[in-house]
CSV table of C-alpha atoms and ligand atoms in Angstrom, one decimal:
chain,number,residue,atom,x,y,z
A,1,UNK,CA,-21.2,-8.7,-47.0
A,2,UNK,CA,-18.1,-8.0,-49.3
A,3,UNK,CA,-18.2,-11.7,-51.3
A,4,UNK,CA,-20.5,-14.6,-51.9
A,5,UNK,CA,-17.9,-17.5,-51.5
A,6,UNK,CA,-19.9,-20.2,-50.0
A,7,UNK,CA,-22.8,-20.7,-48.2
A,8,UNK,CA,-20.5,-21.5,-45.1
A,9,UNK,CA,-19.4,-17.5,-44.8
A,10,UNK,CA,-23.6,-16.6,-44.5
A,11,UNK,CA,-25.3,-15.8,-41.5
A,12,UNK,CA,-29.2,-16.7,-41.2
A,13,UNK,CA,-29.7,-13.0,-41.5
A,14,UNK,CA,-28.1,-12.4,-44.5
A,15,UNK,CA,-29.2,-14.8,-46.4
A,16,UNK,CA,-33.1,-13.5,-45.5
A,17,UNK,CA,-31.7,-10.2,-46.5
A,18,UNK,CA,-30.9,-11.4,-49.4
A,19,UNK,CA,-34.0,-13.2,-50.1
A,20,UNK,CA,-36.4,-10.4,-48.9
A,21,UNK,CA,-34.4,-8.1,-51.6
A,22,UNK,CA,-34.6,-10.9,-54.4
A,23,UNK,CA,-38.3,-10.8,-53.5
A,24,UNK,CA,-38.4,-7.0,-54.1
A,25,UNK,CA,-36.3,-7.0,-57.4
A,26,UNK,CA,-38.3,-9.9,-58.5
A,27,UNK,CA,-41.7,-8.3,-58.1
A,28,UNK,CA,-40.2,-5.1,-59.2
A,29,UNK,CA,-39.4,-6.5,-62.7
A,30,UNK,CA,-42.8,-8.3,-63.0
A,31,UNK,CA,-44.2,-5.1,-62.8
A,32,UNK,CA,-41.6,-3.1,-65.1
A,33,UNK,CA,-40.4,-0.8,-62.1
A,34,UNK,CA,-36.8,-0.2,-63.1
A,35,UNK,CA,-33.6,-0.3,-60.8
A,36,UNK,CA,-30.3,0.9,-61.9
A,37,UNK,CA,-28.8,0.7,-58.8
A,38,UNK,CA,-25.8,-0.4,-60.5
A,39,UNK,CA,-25.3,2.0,-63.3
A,40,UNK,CA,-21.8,2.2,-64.6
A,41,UNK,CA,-20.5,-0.7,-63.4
A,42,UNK,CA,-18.8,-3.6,-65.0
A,43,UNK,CA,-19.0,-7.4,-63.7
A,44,UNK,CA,-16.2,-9.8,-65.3
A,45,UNK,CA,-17.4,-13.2,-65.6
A,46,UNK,CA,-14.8,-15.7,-65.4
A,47,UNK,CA,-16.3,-19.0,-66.4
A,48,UNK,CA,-13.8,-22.3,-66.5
A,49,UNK,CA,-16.5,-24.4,-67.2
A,50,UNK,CA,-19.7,-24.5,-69.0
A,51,UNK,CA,-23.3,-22.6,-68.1
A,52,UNK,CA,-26.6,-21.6,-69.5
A,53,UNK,CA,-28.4,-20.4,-67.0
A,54,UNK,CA,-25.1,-19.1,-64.7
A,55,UNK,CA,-24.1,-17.2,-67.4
A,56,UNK,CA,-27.6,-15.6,-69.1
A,57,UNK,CA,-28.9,-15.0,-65.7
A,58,UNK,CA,-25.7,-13.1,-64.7
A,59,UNK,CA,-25.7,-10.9,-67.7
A,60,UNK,CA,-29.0,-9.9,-67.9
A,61,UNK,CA,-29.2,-9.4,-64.2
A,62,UNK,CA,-26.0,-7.1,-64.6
A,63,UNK,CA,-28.0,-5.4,-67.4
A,64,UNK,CA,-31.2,-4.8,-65.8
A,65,UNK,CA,-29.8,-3.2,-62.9
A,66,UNK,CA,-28.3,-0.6,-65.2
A,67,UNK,CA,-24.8,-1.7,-65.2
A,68,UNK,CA,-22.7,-4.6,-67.8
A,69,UNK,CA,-20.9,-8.0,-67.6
A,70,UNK,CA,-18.3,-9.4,-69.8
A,71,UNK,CA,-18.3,-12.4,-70.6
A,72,UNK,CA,-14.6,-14.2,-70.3
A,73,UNK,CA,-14.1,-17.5,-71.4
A,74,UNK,CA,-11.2,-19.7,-69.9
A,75,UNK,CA,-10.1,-20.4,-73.2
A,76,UNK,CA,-9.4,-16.3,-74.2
A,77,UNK,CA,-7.7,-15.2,-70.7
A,78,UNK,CA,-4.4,-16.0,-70.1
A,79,UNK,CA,-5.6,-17.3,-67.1
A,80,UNK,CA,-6.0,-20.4,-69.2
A,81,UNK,CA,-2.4,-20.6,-70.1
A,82,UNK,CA,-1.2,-20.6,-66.8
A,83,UNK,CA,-1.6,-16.9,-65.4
A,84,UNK,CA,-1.7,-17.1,-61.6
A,85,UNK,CA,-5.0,-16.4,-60.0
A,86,UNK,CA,-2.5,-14.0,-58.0
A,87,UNK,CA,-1.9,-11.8,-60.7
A,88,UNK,CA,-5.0,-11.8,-62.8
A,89,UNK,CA,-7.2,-10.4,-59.6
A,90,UNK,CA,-4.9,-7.8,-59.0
A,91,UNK,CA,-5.3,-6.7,-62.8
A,92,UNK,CA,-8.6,-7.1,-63.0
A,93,UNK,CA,-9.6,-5.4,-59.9
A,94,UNK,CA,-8.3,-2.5,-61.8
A,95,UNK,CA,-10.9,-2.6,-64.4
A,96,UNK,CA,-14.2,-3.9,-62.9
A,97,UNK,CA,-16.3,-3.6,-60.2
A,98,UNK,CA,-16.9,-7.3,-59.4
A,99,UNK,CA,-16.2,-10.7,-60.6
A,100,UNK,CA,-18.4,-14.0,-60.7
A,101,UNK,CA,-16.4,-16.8,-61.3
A,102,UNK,CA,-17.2,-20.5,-61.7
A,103,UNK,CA,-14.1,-23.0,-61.8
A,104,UNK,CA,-13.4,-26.2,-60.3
A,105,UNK,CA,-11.0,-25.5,-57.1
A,106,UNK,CA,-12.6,-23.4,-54.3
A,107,UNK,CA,-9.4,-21.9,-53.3
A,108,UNK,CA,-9.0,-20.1,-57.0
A,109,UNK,CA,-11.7,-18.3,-55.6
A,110,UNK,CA,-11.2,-17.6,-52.4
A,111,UNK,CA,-7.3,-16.4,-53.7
A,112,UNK,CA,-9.3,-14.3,-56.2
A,113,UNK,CA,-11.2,-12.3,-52.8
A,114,UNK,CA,-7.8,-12.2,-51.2
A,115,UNK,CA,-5.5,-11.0,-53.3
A,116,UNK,CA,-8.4,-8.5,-55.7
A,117,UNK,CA,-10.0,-5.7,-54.6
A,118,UNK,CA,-13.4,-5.9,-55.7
A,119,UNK,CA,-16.5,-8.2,-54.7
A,120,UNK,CA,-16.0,-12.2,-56.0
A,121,UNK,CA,-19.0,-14.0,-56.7
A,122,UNK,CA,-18.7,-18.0,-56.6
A,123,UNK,CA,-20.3,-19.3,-59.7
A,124,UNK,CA,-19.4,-22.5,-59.1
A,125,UNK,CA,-16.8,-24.6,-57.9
A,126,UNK,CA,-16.5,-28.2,-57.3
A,127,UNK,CA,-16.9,-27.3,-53.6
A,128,UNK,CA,-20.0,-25.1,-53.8
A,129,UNK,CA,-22.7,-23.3,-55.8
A,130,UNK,CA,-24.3,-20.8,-53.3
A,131,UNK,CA,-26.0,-18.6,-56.2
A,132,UNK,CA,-28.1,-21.7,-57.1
A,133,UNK,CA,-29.0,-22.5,-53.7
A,134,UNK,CA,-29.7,-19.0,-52.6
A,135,UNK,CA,-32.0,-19.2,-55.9
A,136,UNK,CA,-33.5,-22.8,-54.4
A,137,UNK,CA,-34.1,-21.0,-50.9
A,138,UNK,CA,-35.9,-18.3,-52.6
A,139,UNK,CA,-38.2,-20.6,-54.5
A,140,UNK,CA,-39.2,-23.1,-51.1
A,141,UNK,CA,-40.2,-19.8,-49.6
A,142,UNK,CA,-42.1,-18.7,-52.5
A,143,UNK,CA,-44.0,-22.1,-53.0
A,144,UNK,CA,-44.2,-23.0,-48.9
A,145,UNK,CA,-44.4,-19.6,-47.7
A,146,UNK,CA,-41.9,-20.4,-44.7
A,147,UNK,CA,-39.0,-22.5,-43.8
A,148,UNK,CA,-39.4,-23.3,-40.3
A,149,UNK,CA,-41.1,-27.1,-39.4
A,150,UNK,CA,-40.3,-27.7,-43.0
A,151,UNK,CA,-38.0,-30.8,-44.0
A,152,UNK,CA,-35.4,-30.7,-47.4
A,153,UNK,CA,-34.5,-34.1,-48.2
A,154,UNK,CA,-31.8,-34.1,-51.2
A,155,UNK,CA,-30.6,-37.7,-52.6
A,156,UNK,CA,-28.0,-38.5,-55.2
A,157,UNK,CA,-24.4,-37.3,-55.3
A,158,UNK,CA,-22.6,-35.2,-52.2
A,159,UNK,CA,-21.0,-32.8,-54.3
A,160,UNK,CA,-21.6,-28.9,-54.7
A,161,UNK,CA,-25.3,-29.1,-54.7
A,162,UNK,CA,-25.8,-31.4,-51.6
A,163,UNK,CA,-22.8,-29.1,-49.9
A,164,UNK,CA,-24.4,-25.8,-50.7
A,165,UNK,CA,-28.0,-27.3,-50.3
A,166,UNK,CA,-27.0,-28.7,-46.2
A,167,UNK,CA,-25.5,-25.4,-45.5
A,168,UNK,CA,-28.4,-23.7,-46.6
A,169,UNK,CA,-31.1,-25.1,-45.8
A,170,UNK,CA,-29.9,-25.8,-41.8
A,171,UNK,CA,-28.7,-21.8,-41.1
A,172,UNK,CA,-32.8,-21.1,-42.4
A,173,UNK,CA,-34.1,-23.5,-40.1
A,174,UNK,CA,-35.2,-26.2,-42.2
A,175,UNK,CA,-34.9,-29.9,-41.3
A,176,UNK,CA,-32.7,-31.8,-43.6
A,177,UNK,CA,-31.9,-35.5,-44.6
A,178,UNK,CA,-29.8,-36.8,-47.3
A,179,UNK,CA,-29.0,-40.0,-48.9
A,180,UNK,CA,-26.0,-40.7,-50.9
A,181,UNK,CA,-23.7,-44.0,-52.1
A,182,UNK,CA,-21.3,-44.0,-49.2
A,183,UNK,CA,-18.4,-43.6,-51.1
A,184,UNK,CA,-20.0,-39.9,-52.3
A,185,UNK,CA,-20.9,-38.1,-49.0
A,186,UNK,CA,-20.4,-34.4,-48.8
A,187,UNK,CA,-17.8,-32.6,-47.8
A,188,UNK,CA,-16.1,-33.4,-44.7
A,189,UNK,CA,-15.9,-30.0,-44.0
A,190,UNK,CA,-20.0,-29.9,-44.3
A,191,UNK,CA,-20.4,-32.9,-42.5
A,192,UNK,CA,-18.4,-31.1,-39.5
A,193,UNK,CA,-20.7,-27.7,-39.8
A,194,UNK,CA,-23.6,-30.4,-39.7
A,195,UNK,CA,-23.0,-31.7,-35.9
A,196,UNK,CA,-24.0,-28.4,-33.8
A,197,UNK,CA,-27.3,-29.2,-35.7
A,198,UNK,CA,-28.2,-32.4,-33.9
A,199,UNK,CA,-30.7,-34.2,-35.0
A,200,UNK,CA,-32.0,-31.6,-37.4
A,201,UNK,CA,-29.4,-33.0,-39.6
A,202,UNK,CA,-29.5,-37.0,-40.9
A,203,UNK,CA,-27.7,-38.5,-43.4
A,204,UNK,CA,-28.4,-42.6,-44.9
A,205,UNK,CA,-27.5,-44.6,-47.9
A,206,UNK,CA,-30.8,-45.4,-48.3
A,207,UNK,CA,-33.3,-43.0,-50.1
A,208,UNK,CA,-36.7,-43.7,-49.3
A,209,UNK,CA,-35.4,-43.2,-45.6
A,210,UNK,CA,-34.7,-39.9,-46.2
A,211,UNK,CA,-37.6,-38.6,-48.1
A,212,UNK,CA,-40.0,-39.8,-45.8
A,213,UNK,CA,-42.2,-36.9,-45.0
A,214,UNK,CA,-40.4,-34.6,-46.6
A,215,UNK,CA,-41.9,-31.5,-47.8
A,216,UNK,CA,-39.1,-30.3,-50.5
A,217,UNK,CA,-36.9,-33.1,-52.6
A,218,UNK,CA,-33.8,-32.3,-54.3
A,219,UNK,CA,-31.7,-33.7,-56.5
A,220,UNK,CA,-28.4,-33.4,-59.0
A,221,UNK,CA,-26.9,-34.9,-62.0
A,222,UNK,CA,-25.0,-38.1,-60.4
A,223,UNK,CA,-21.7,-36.8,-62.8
A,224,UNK,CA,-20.6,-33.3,-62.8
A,225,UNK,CA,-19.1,-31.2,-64.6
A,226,UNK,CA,-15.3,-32.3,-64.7
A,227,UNK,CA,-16.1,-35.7,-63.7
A,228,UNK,CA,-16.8,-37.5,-67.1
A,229,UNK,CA,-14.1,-39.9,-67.1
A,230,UNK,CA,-16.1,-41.8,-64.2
A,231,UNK,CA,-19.7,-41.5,-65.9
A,232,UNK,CA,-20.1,-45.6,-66.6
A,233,UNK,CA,-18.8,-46.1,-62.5
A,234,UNK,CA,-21.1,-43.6,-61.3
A,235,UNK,CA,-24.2,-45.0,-63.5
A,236,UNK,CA,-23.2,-48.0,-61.0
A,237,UNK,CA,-23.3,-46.2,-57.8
A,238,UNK,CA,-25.8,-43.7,-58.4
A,239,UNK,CA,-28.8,-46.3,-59.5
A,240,UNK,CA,-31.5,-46.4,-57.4
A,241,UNK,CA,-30.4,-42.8,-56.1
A,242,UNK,CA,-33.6,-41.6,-58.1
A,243,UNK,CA,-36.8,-39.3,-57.7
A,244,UNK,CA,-39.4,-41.1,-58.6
A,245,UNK,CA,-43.0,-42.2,-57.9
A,246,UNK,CA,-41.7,-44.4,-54.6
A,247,UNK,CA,-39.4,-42.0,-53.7
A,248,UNK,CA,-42.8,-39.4,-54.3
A,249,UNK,CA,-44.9,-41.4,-52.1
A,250,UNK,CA,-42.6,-41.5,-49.3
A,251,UNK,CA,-42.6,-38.0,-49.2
A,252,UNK,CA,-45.8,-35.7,-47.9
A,253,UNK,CA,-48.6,-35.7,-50.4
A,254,UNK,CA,-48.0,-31.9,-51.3
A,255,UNK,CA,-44.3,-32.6,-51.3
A,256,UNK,CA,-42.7,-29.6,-54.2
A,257,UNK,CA,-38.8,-30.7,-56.3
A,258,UNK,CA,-36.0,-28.8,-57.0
A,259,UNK,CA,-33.2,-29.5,-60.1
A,260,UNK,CA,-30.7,-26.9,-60.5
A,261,UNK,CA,-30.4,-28.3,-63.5
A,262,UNK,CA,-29.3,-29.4,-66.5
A,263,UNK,CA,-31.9,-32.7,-65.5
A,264,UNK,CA,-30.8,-36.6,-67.1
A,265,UNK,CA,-34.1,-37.7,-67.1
A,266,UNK,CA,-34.4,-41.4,-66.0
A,267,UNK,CA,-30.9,-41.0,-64.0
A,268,UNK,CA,-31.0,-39.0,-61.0
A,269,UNK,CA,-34.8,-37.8,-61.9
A,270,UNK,CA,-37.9,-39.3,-63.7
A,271,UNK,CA,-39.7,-38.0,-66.6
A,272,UNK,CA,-42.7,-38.6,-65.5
A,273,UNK,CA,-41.6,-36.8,-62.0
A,274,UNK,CA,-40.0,-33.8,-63.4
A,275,UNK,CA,-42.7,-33.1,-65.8
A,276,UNK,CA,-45.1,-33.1,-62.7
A,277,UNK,CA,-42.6,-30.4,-60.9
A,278,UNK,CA,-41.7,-28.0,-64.0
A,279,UNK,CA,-43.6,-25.1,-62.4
A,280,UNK,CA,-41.3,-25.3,-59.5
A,281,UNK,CA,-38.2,-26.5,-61.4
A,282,UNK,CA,-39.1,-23.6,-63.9
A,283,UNK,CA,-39.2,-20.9,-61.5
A,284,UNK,CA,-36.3,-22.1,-59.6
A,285,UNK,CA,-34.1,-21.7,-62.8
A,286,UNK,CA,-35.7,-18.4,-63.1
A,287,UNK,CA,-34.9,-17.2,-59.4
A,288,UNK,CA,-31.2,-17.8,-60.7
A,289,UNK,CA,-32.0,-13.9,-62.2
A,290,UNK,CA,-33.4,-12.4,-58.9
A,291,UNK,CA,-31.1,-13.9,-56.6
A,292,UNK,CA,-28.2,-13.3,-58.1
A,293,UNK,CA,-29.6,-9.5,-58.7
A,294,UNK,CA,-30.0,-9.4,-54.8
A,295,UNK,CA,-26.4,-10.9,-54.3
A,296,UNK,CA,-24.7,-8.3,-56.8
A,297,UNK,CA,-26.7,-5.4,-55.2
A,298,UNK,CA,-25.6,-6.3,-52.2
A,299,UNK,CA,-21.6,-6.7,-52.7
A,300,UNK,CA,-21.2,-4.2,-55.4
A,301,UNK,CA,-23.4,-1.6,-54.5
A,302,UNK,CA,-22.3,1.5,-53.1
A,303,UNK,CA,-24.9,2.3,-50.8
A,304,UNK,CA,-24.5,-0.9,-49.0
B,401,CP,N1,-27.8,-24.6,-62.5
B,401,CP,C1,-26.8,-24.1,-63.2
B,401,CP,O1,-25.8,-23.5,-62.6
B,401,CP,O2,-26.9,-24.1,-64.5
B,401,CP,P1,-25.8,-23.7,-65.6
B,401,CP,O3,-24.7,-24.8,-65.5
B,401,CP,O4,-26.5,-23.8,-66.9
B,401,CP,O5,-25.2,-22.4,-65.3
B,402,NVA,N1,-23.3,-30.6,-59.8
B,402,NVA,C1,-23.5,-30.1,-61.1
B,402,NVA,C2,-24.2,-28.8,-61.0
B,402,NVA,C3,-24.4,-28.1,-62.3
B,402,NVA,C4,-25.2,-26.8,-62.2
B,402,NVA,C5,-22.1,-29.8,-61.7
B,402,NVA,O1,-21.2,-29.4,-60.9
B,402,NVA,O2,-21.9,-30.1,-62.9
């Protein structure tokens, strides 16, 4: 594996491999066993939009495994006044060992892999976010202990989550339904990937359809980053695209949620329902740090 730059470019096996090692490096850290497999080297962080947990559980994941990231706002690069993507990998491939970037088109990073050197790590785009759902995967195993037989139901917006999230959660083996407004499905190019998944696959406008007997919900924010201007026609759309106590019941009894997160309580998520799920929400937003560990290891290491 050279890049993370969707879920799409994954195969079953690596993204186990990637989850067994987040494993490791997780328990490893619990029980202060160092590993600075990645001493001396430098990760750039490009971000083009904003982040908490992206950008905190980046750096001290760079730190902890002996090596630095530098944190490089849009609005210091020249990047941000017009640079070409072109030009600023081949420079900075010259000076680190690895870039995460999050930005809103997909092909600024995919042009970042092709024409740098070093490992790009998709932070985000408005296509994808494979460290979040690599992060999500990690947690359904930790909470269900297996993904096989299991069903994923994610309802709300299909945009980067629900792309990454399908993509996913099929290649492990999981079962997955969405619902979505039909004028917001996922990506077409997801919804091709879907059809050599037959029936393991289902997608509905209506959301107590899909969480029936589900065993993991997810959901996202039903306005994301870059697409503020449309927040009053999307509170339109999205309503009734909610998890809540209906859309609980539906699902099986012992049924855990997911939020990447940030979370609009009483949008796309109750109070009352997330405060039931913060365990799992919680550590979910804190398998952002041992994923992501396990992803850098893996493209930037030497020993690979
Ligand atoms: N979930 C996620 O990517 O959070 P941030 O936007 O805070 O990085
Ligand atoms: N879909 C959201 C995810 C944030 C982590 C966004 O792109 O803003």
């Amino acid at each position: 594996m050279n890049h993370l730059l969707k879920m799409l470019d994954l195969s079953k096996e690596e993204i186990i491999d990637i989850l067994n090692l987040a494993d490791q490096l997780k328990y490893e850290n619990k029980n202060g066993i160092q590993h600075h497999v990645l001493k001396g080297k430098t990760l750039g962080m490009i971000f083009q939009k904003s982040s908490t947990r992206t950008r905190v559980s980046f750096e001290t994941g760079m730190y902890q495994l002996g090596g630095q990231a530098l944190f490089l706002s849009n609005r210091d690069l020249q990047i941000g006044r017009g640079e070409p993507v072109q030009d600023t990998a081949r420079v900075l491939s010259r000076y680190l060992d690895g870039i995460m970037i999050r930005t809103f088109e997909q092909k600024e990073v995919e042009d970042l892999a092709e024409y740098g050197s070093i490992p790009i790590i998709n932070g985000l785009t408005d296509f994808c976010h494979p460290c979040q759902v690599l992060a999500d995967l990690m947690t359904v195993r930790e909470f269900k202990g297996q993904f096989d037989g299991l069903k994923m139901c994610y309802i709300g917006d299909g945009n980067n989550m629900a792309n990454s999230l399908i993509v996913g959660g099929l290649k492990v083996g999981m079962e997955v339904s969405i619902a979505c407004p039909n004028d917001y499905q996922p990506d077409p190019q997801v919804l091709e990937f879907v059809k050599q998944y037959g029936d393991k696959f289902s997608m509905t406008d209506v959301p107590l359809e899909a969480a029936k007997d589900a065993d993991v919900l997810f959901t996202d924010v039903w306005t994301s980053m870059g697409e503020e201007a449309e927040t009053e026609k999307r509170k339109i759309a999205f309503a009734g695209y909610q998890i809540n106590d209906e859309i609980m019941s539906a699902a099986k009894p012992d049924a855990m949620v997911q939020h990447c997160l940030p979370a609009h309580r009483e949008e796309e998520i109750t109070e009352k329902v997330f405060e039931a799920h913060a365990d799992e929400i919680f550590e979910e937003a804190e398998n952002r740090l041992h994923a992501q560990k396990a992803v850098m290891v893996r493209v930037m290491s030497d020993k690979k």
